[in-house]
Amino acid sequence: MNVIAQCLIAFVFGSVAGLLVQRSRYCNVAALRDAMLFKTYRNTKALLIAMMILTMGFTAFITVGAGKPLYFDVGLNTFIGLFLFGIGMVLAGACTVSTWVKAGEGNVGAIWALLFTFIGMFLFSLLWSFTYWPPAPNTMTGDFNLAGLQLGFANAATLQEKTKIPAVVFGAVQTLVLYGLYRAILRRERAGAGADTQADSESAACNAWADNDKAVPQGAARVTAEQST
Amino acid sequence: MELFKKTLSPVAAMAIIAVLNIFLFQIVGAWTVGGGETMMTGLIAQMFLGDSLSRIPFWNVAFPPDPGYWKIYISLGMLFGAVVGAVLSKEFNWHMPHRLSEWVMITIGGLLMGIGIRLAFVCNVSTFYGLTPEMNLGGYLATSGILAGAWVGTWIYKKSLEG
């Protein structure tokens, strides 16, 4: 497929995703933060449903050797990088998706977060140029490498290759685990353990500085009011 | 149109996106944002630094700037889709944080996100909607990292509200 077609498909996908995220007020930050802070799970449930669908879909394609999985080694850098990212997204009140979506709604705070994400990337590029760690994708071997703090590469395809069990079977197991989490959330909501499901009609606010005008679950409403000016 | 009058269920929205993402996975690769943002960073840096950018090894070895990198267009598409959604639903309005503390939190948060993405080679989108559904070992490492980070971030956020 030529480059223009790839870019066009990516743009169409992004447009639909941006529209749906904007209209649903879905937010990845809220999926984690609100579950931890307010015990509300509106976004967490959506995240789990998406992951269940994707796990079955991706592993089904991988089983027959189709699809284009991400292919690069992972290691300590993967954990530390996402640890820093996790702190950052909660502080910024937006993740990679919501910065673009909120920017599209005219939120200057989101544009600022995006700008500093770019600056953070550039600063890290200077550090990488000095340390060359983590290794560049073309120098990763796919094997365990203690010196480079790399664990190598493994996914549903390598599992299938090593065990001769179809990847989709492993996918079904992972989906069941995710479904178990989903059911646990539903049970918790039914028990009314701190969650206000009635307030689910609107997001728990992706970030306090972004959605002060939206109806939010009770716990979140108190905080957003405090943040609001 | 009803879509622009009511808030869509996030479960329905993410289910639709997930199905489309499966097709995207088959055609070009799974939904990701961090890679496109890195390439945009390189292209913006190239506008300011010109050819001297290639003296920085990261932009020469790991991520040579390329405007034909498809992942850029996912981010631009999201921006476009969000503008369309916000305008048609009359939710578009310019607004900004008012407190200095909010600007500081957003600035630090943005920097940490940028550094984190580059250190890990993945973002939260790749973690939840790419690596983990592919059952990639990195997905589990990244998920553990982002949950721990979100917990720490939430603790800081809570303390800042109490303060």
Short mmCIF file of C-alpha atoms in Angstrom, two decimals:
data_model
loop_
_atom_site.label_atom_id
_atom_site.label_comp_id
_atom_site.label_asym_id
_atom_site.label_seq_id
_atom_site.Cartn_x
_atom_site.Cartn_y
_atom_site.Cartn_z
CA MET A 1 0.00 0.00 0.00
CA ASN A 2 1.39 3.39 -0.90
CA VAL A 3 2.15 6.10 1.63
CA ILE A 4 -0.74 8.38 0.63
CA ALA A 5 -3.29 5.59 1.07
CA GLN A 6 -1.81 4.73 4.48
CA CYS A 7 -1.99 8.36 5.59
CA LEU A 8 -5.53 8.71 4.28
CA ILE A 9 -6.73 5.61 6.13
CA ALA A 10 -5.02 6.82 9.30
CA PHE A 11 -6.68 10.23 8.94
CA VAL A 12 -10.14 8.73 8.43
CA PHE A 13 -9.70 6.43 11.42
CA GLY A 14 -8.42 9.32 13.54
CA SER A 15 -11.34 11.52 12.49
CA VAL A 16 -13.93 8.93 13.49
CA ALA A 17 -12.11 8.22 16.75
CA GLY A 18 -11.82 11.93 17.55
CA LEU A 19 -15.50 12.49 16.82
CA LEU A 20 -16.65 9.52 18.93
CA VAL A 21 -14.36 10.40 21.84
CA GLN A 22 -15.57 14.00 21.72
CA ARG A 23 -19.23 13.02 21.60
CA SER A 24 -18.93 10.39 24.33
CA ARG A 25 -16.59 12.43 26.54
CA TYR A 26 -14.54 9.29 26.93
CA CYS A 27 -11.18 9.77 28.59
CA ASN A 28 -8.35 7.35 29.34
CA VAL A 29 -7.15 9.46 32.26
CA ALA A 30 -10.59 9.35 33.85
CA ALA A 31 -10.69 5.57 33.27
CA LEU A 32 -7.81 5.19 35.71
CA ARG A 33 -7.93 8.29 37.90
CA ASP A 34 -11.66 8.27 38.60
CA ALA A 35 -11.59 4.57 39.47
CA MET A 36 -8.78 5.24 41.96
CA LEU A 37 -9.95 8.57 43.35
CA PHE A 38 -13.73 8.68 43.05
CA LYS A 39 -14.57 4.97 42.66
CA THR A 40 -16.55 5.80 39.52
CA TYR A 41 -16.12 3.53 36.53
CA ARG A 42 -17.90 5.10 33.55
CA ASN A 43 -14.72 5.30 31.50
CA THR A 44 -13.09 2.21 33.02
CA LYS A 45 -15.93 0.03 31.72
CA ALA A 46 -15.52 1.46 28.21
CA LEU A 47 -11.78 0.82 28.35
CA LEU A 48 -12.31 -2.81 29.38
CA ILE A 49 -14.94 -3.43 26.69
CA ALA A 50 -12.62 -2.02 24.02
CA MET A 51 -9.75 -4.17 25.27
CA MET A 52 -11.92 -7.30 25.23
CA ILE A 53 -13.02 -6.69 21.62
CA LEU A 54 -9.47 -5.89 20.55
CA THR A 55 -7.95 -8.92 22.27
CA MET A 56 -10.29 -11.30 20.47
CA GLY A 57 -9.94 -9.47 17.15
CA PHE A 58 -6.16 -9.11 17.20
CA THR A 59 -5.44 -12.64 18.39
CA ALA A 60 -7.87 -14.07 15.80
CA PHE A 61 -5.93 -12.30 13.04
CA ILE A 62 -2.58 -13.26 14.60
CA THR A 63 -3.69 -16.91 14.67
CA VAL A 64 -3.90 -16.96 10.87
CA GLY A 65 -0.74 -14.91 10.45
CA ALA A 66 -2.56 -11.72 9.51
CA GLY A 67 -2.45 -8.23 11.01
CA LYS A 68 0.45 -5.92 11.72
CA PRO A 69 1.47 -6.26 15.37
CA LEU A 70 3.91 -3.83 16.94
CA TYR A 71 7.35 -5.37 16.82
CA PHE A 72 10.09 -4.11 19.13
CA ASP A 73 11.87 -5.22 22.26
CA VAL A 74 10.61 -4.22 25.65
CA GLY A 75 12.35 -3.87 28.97
CA LEU A 76 12.73 -1.79 32.08
CA ASN A 77 12.31 1.33 29.97
CA THR A 78 8.76 0.24 29.09
CA PHE A 79 7.74 0.13 32.73
CA ILE A 80 9.54 3.33 33.78
CA GLY A 81 8.38 5.23 30.70
CA LEU A 82 4.73 4.46 31.28
CA PHE A 83 5.15 5.09 35.00
CA LEU A 84 6.29 8.64 34.19
CA PHE A 85 3.56 8.91 31.58
CA GLY A 86 0.94 7.81 34.13
CA ILE A 87 1.98 10.54 36.57
CA GLY A 88 2.10 13.08 33.76
CA MET A 89 -1.33 12.33 32.34
CA VAL A 90 -3.02 12.69 35.71
CA LEU A 91 -1.20 15.97 36.41
CA ALA A 92 -1.96 17.28 32.94
CA GLY A 93 -5.53 15.98 33.16
CA ALA A 94 -5.26 14.56 29.65
CA CYS A 95 -3.61 11.70 27.81
CA THR A 96 -2.44 11.48 24.21
CA VAL A 97 -6.02 11.16 22.94
CA SER A 98 -7.71 13.74 25.11
CA THR A 99 -5.06 16.41 24.47
CA TRP A 100 -5.99 16.31 20.76
CA VAL A 101 -9.72 16.04 21.42
CA LYS A 102 -9.77 18.82 24.03
CA ALA A 103 -7.59 20.95 21.76
CA GLY A 104 -10.27 20.46 19.13
CA GLU A 105 -12.85 21.81 21.57
CA GLY A 106 -10.85 25.00 22.06
CA ASN A 107 -9.20 24.06 25.33
CA VAL A 108 -5.99 26.08 25.64
CA GLY A 109 -4.82 23.96 28.59
CA ALA A 110 -4.86 20.89 26.34
CA ILE A 111 -2.91 22.73 23.64
CA TRP A 112 -0.37 23.73 26.31
CA ALA A 113 -0.10 20.08 27.48
CA LEU A 114 0.44 19.00 23.87
CA LEU A 115 3.14 21.61 23.38
CA PHE A 116 5.01 20.42 26.47
CA THR A 117 4.60 16.79 25.42
CA PHE A 118 6.48 17.74 22.25
CA ILE A 119 9.10 19.59 24.30
CA GLY A 120 9.46 16.57 26.61
CA MET A 121 10.00 14.33 23.60
CA PHE A 122 12.64 16.65 22.19
CA LEU A 123 14.45 16.88 25.54
CA PHE A 124 14.48 13.10 25.81
CA SER A 125 15.84 12.85 22.26
CA LEU A 126 18.90 14.81 23.44
CA LEU A 127 19.36 12.49 26.41
CA TRP A 128 18.99 9.43 24.18
CA SER A 129 21.61 10.80 21.83
CA PHE A 130 24.01 10.87 24.77
CA THR A 131 23.16 7.49 26.35
CA TYR A 132 21.77 5.49 23.41
CA TRP A 133 19.42 3.85 25.92
CA PRO A 134 16.97 2.31 25.46
CA PRO A 135 18.45 0.76 22.32
CA ALA A 136 17.14 1.94 18.96
CA PRO A 137 14.61 -0.44 17.38
CA ASN A 138 17.09 -1.52 14.72
CA THR A 139 19.62 -2.58 17.35
CA MET A 140 17.17 -4.62 19.40
CA THR A 141 17.79 -8.32 18.88
CA GLY A 142 14.50 -9.78 20.08
CA ASP A 143 16.29 -11.75 22.81
CA PHE A 144 16.82 -11.25 26.52
CA ASN A 145 19.63 -8.74 27.05
CA LEU A 146 20.54 -8.04 30.65
CA ALA A 147 23.20 -5.47 29.82
CA GLY A 148 20.64 -3.40 27.92
CA LEU A 149 17.91 -4.08 30.51
CA GLN A 150 15.85 -5.56 27.69
CA LEU A 151 13.55 -8.56 27.99
CA GLY A 152 13.26 -9.19 24.27
CA PHE A 153 10.08 -9.68 22.31
CA ALA A 154 7.03 -11.86 22.99
CA ASN A 155 3.41 -11.63 21.90
CA ALA A 156 0.48 -13.86 20.95
CA ALA A 157 2.30 -14.95 17.77
CA THR A 158 5.39 -16.14 19.64
CA LEU A 159 3.15 -17.91 22.17
CA GLN A 160 1.43 -19.73 19.32
CA GLU A 161 4.76 -20.59 17.75
CA LYS A 162 6.21 -22.01 20.96
CA THR A 163 3.17 -23.85 22.30
CA LYS A 164 1.48 -24.78 18.99
CA ILE A 165 -1.77 -23.61 20.60
CA PRO A 166 -3.69 -21.07 18.48
CA ALA A 167 -3.12 -17.49 19.62
CA VAL A 168 -6.85 -16.91 19.81
CA VAL A 169 -7.07 -19.40 22.70
CA PHE A 170 -4.71 -17.23 24.73
CA GLY A 171 -6.74 -14.25 23.59
CA ALA A 172 -9.91 -15.89 24.92
CA VAL A 173 -8.23 -16.43 28.30
CA GLN A 174 -7.16 -12.77 28.46
CA THR A 175 -10.65 -11.68 27.43
CA LEU A 176 -12.13 -13.75 30.25
CA VAL A 177 -9.79 -12.06 32.74
CA LEU A 178 -10.85 -8.63 31.44
CA TYR A 179 -14.49 -9.72 31.60
CA GLY A 180 -13.95 -10.78 35.21
CA LEU A 181 -12.74 -7.25 35.99
CA TYR A 182 -15.75 -5.81 34.17
CA ARG A 183 -18.14 -8.00 36.16
CA ALA A 184 -16.42 -7.01 39.40
CA ILE A 185 -17.01 -3.35 38.55
CA LEU A 186 -20.67 -4.01 37.78
CA ARG A 187 -21.07 -5.84 41.09
CA ARG A 188 -19.40 -2.97 42.92
CA GLU A 189 -21.68 -0.47 41.21
CA ARG A 190 -24.76 -2.51 42.05
CA ALA A 191 -23.67 -2.66 45.63
CA GLY A 192 -23.38 1.11 45.48
CA ALA A 193 -19.89 0.97 46.92
CA GLY A 194 -19.09 4.61 46.50
CA ALA A 195 -20.06 4.74 42.85
CA ASP A 196 -22.77 7.00 41.56
CA THR A 197 -23.85 5.29 38.39
CA GLN A 198 -26.77 7.62 37.85
CA ALA A 199 -24.33 10.42 37.25
CA ASP A 200 -22.76 8.39 34.47
CA SER A 201 -24.61 10.42 31.86
CA GLU A 202 -21.62 12.68 31.72
CA SER A 203 -17.95 12.12 32.23
CA ALA A 204 -16.22 12.45 35.53
CA ALA A 205 -14.43 15.18 33.70
CA CYS A 206 -11.34 14.21 31.86
CA ASN A 207 -9.62 16.95 33.71
CA ALA A 208 -10.71 19.43 36.25
CA TRP A 209 -9.56 22.38 34.19
CA ALA A 210 -11.25 21.19 31.04
CA ASP A 211 -14.78 20.24 31.87
CA ASN A 212 -16.02 22.46 34.60
CA ASP A 213 -19.20 23.08 32.69
CA LYS A 214 -20.15 19.40 32.51
CA ALA A 215 -22.28 17.40 34.86
CA VAL A 216 -20.03 15.00 36.73
CA PRO A 217 -20.36 12.29 39.37
CA GLN A 218 -20.84 13.63 42.87
CA GLY A 219 -17.31 13.04 44.08
CA ALA A 220 -15.83 14.63 41.02
CA ALA A 221 -18.23 17.56 41.10
CA ARG A 222 -16.84 18.68 44.42
CA VAL A 223 -13.29 18.62 43.15
CA THR A 224 -14.01 20.30 39.83
CA ALA A 225 -15.84 23.05 41.64
CA GLU A 226 -12.77 23.61 43.78
CA GLN A 227 -10.60 23.77 40.71
CA SER A 228 -12.99 25.95 38.82
CA THR A 229 -12.75 29.68 38.77
CA MET B 1 -28.71 15.01 14.14
CA GLU B 2 -29.10 13.06 17.40
CA LEU B 3 -25.37 12.38 17.69
CA PHE B 4 -24.71 16.08 18.16
CA LYS B 5 -27.49 16.64 20.65
CA LYS B 6 -26.84 13.90 23.19
CA THR B 7 -23.73 12.50 24.85
CA LEU B 8 -22.89 9.14 23.36
CA SER B 9 -22.35 6.17 25.65
CA PRO B 10 -18.57 5.75 26.10
CA VAL B 11 -18.99 1.96 25.97
CA ALA B 12 -20.67 2.24 22.55
CA ALA B 13 -18.09 4.77 21.33
CA MET B 14 -15.12 2.68 22.40
CA ALA B 15 -16.69 -0.51 21.05
CA ILE B 16 -17.03 1.13 17.60
CA ILE B 17 -13.47 2.45 17.79
CA ALA B 18 -12.23 -1.02 18.80
CA VAL B 19 -13.89 -2.66 15.79
CA LEU B 20 -12.41 -0.02 13.46
CA ASN B 21 -9.05 -0.51 15.16
CA ILE B 22 -9.16 -4.21 14.27
CA PHE B 23 -9.47 -3.22 10.60
CA LEU B 24 -6.69 -0.67 11.03
CA PHE B 25 -4.53 -3.41 12.60
CA GLN B 26 -5.08 -5.48 9.48
CA ILE B 27 -4.25 -2.64 7.08
CA VAL B 28 -1.48 -0.50 8.59
CA GLY B 29 -1.17 -1.32 12.30
CA ALA B 30 -3.00 -0.73 15.55
CA TRP B 31 -4.10 2.69 16.84
CA THR B 32 -1.22 4.65 18.28
CA VAL B 33 -0.55 8.30 19.04
CA GLY B 34 2.92 8.60 20.59
CA GLY B 35 4.78 7.64 17.41
CA GLY B 36 2.97 10.27 15.37
CA GLU B 37 3.61 12.90 18.03
CA THR B 38 7.32 12.02 18.02
CA MET B 39 7.46 12.43 14.27
CA MET B 40 5.66 15.78 14.55
CA THR B 41 8.23 16.83 17.16
CA GLY B 42 10.99 15.94 14.70
CA LEU B 43 9.33 17.82 11.84
CA ILE B 44 8.77 20.91 14.00
CA ALA B 45 12.39 20.74 15.24
CA GLN B 46 13.54 20.45 11.63
CA MET B 47 11.64 23.65 10.78
CA PHE B 48 13.68 25.49 13.41
CA LEU B 49 17.02 23.70 13.16
CA GLY B 50 17.10 22.72 9.48
CA ASP B 51 19.68 20.14 8.44
CA SER B 52 21.56 20.52 11.72
CA LEU B 53 18.84 18.36 13.34
CA SER B 54 20.47 15.31 11.75
CA ARG B 55 23.52 15.93 13.97
CA ILE B 56 21.36 14.82 16.90
CA PRO B 57 21.64 11.01 16.75
CA PHE B 58 18.05 10.33 17.86
CA TRP B 59 16.67 12.14 14.82
CA ASN B 60 19.26 10.56 12.55
CA VAL B 61 19.20 6.96 13.80
CA ALA B 62 15.94 6.28 15.60
CA PHE B 63 13.41 8.72 14.14
CA PRO B 64 14.43 10.54 10.93
CA PRO B 65 11.69 13.14 10.29
CA ASP B 66 9.28 11.96 7.61
CA PRO B 67 6.02 13.75 6.77
CA GLY B 68 4.73 10.56 5.12
CA TYR B 69 4.64 8.71 8.45
CA TRP B 70 1.03 7.48 8.67
CA LYS B 71 0.78 7.72 12.45
CA ILE B 72 0.94 11.53 12.27
CA TYR B 73 -2.39 11.54 10.44
CA ILE B 74 -4.19 9.64 13.20
CA SER B 75 -3.49 12.55 15.56
CA LEU B 76 -4.45 15.14 12.96
CA GLY B 77 -7.60 13.16 12.24
CA MET B 78 -8.50 13.10 15.93
CA LEU B 79 -8.10 16.86 16.07
CA PHE B 80 -10.28 17.26 12.97
CA GLY B 81 -12.95 14.85 14.26
CA ALA B 82 -13.04 16.61 17.62
CA VAL B 83 -13.40 20.05 15.98
CA VAL B 84 -16.27 18.75 13.84
CA GLY B 85 -17.96 17.16 16.87
CA ALA B 86 -17.49 20.24 19.05
CA VAL B 87 -18.68 22.71 16.40
CA LEU B 88 -21.73 20.71 15.31
CA SER B 89 -22.78 20.10 18.91
CA LYS B 90 -22.11 23.76 19.77
CA GLU B 91 -19.55 22.74 22.38
CA PHE B 92 -16.63 24.57 20.83
CA ASN B 93 -15.41 27.46 22.91
CA TRP B 94 -12.01 28.84 23.73
CA HIS B 95 -11.25 28.41 27.39
CA MET B 96 -8.14 28.14 29.50
CA PRO B 97 -7.00 27.33 33.02
CA HIS B 98 -7.07 30.36 35.28
CA ARG B 99 -4.83 29.38 38.17
CA LEU B 100 -1.05 29.37 38.04
CA SER B 101 -1.01 26.01 39.83
CA GLU B 102 -3.04 24.47 37.00
CA TRP B 103 -0.61 25.78 34.39
CA VAL B 104 2.30 24.35 36.41
CA MET B 105 0.61 20.94 36.72
CA ILE B 106 -0.20 20.85 33.01
CA THR B 107 3.35 21.87 32.08
CA ILE B 108 4.97 19.22 34.29
CA GLY B 109 2.40 16.66 33.17
CA GLY B 110 3.03 17.38 29.49
CA LEU B 111 6.79 17.09 29.94
CA LEU B 112 6.46 13.79 31.81
CA MET B 113 4.17 12.41 29.11
CA GLY B 114 6.65 13.35 26.37
CA ILE B 115 9.65 11.91 28.22
CA GLY B 116 7.70 8.79 29.18
CA ILE B 117 6.55 8.08 25.63
CA ARG B 118 10.08 8.31 24.27
CA LEU B 119 11.61 6.27 27.06
CA ALA B 120 9.08 3.47 26.64
CA PHE B 121 8.62 3.74 22.84
CA VAL B 122 4.87 3.53 23.52
CA CYS B 123 2.04 5.70 24.82
CA ASN B 124 -1.15 4.84 26.68
CA VAL B 125 -3.04 4.23 23.43
CA SER B 126 -0.51 1.67 22.22
CA THR B 127 -0.56 0.12 25.69
CA PHE B 128 -4.31 -0.36 25.97
CA TYR B 129 -5.38 -0.60 22.32
CA GLY B 130 -2.32 -2.19 20.73
CA LEU B 131 0.27 -4.02 22.80
CA THR B 132 -1.93 -5.57 25.49
CA PRO B 133 -4.59 -6.90 23.09
CA GLU B 134 -1.71 -8.32 21.00
CA MET B 135 -0.60 -10.02 24.24
CA ASN B 136 2.77 -8.36 23.87
CA LEU B 137 4.99 -8.61 26.94
CA GLY B 138 5.46 -4.84 26.68
CA GLY B 139 1.71 -4.37 27.10
CA TYR B 140 1.81 -5.94 30.54
CA LEU B 141 4.92 -4.00 31.55
CA ALA B 142 3.38 -0.77 30.25
CA THR B 143 0.03 -1.43 31.91
CA SER B 144 1.79 -2.07 35.24
CA GLY B 145 3.77 1.13 34.79
CA ILE B 146 0.82 3.31 33.85
CA LEU B 147 -1.31 1.99 36.72
CA ALA B 148 1.49 2.69 39.21
CA GLY B 149 2.09 6.11 37.64
CA ALA B 150 -1.61 6.98 37.63
CA TRP B 151 -1.79 6.01 41.31
CA VAL B 152 1.14 8.30 42.16
CA GLY B 153 -0.28 11.06 39.95
CA THR B 154 -3.68 10.70 41.60
CA TRP B 155 -2.04 10.95 45.03
CA ILE B 156 -0.24 14.16 43.98
CA TYR B 157 -3.46 15.50 42.42
CA LYS B 158 -5.40 14.78 45.61
CA LYS B 159 -2.75 16.42 47.77
CA SER B 160 -2.73 19.48 45.53
CA LEU B 161 -6.50 19.78 45.88
CA GLU B 162 -6.28 19.44 49.64
CA GLY B 163 -3.50 22.03 49.70
#
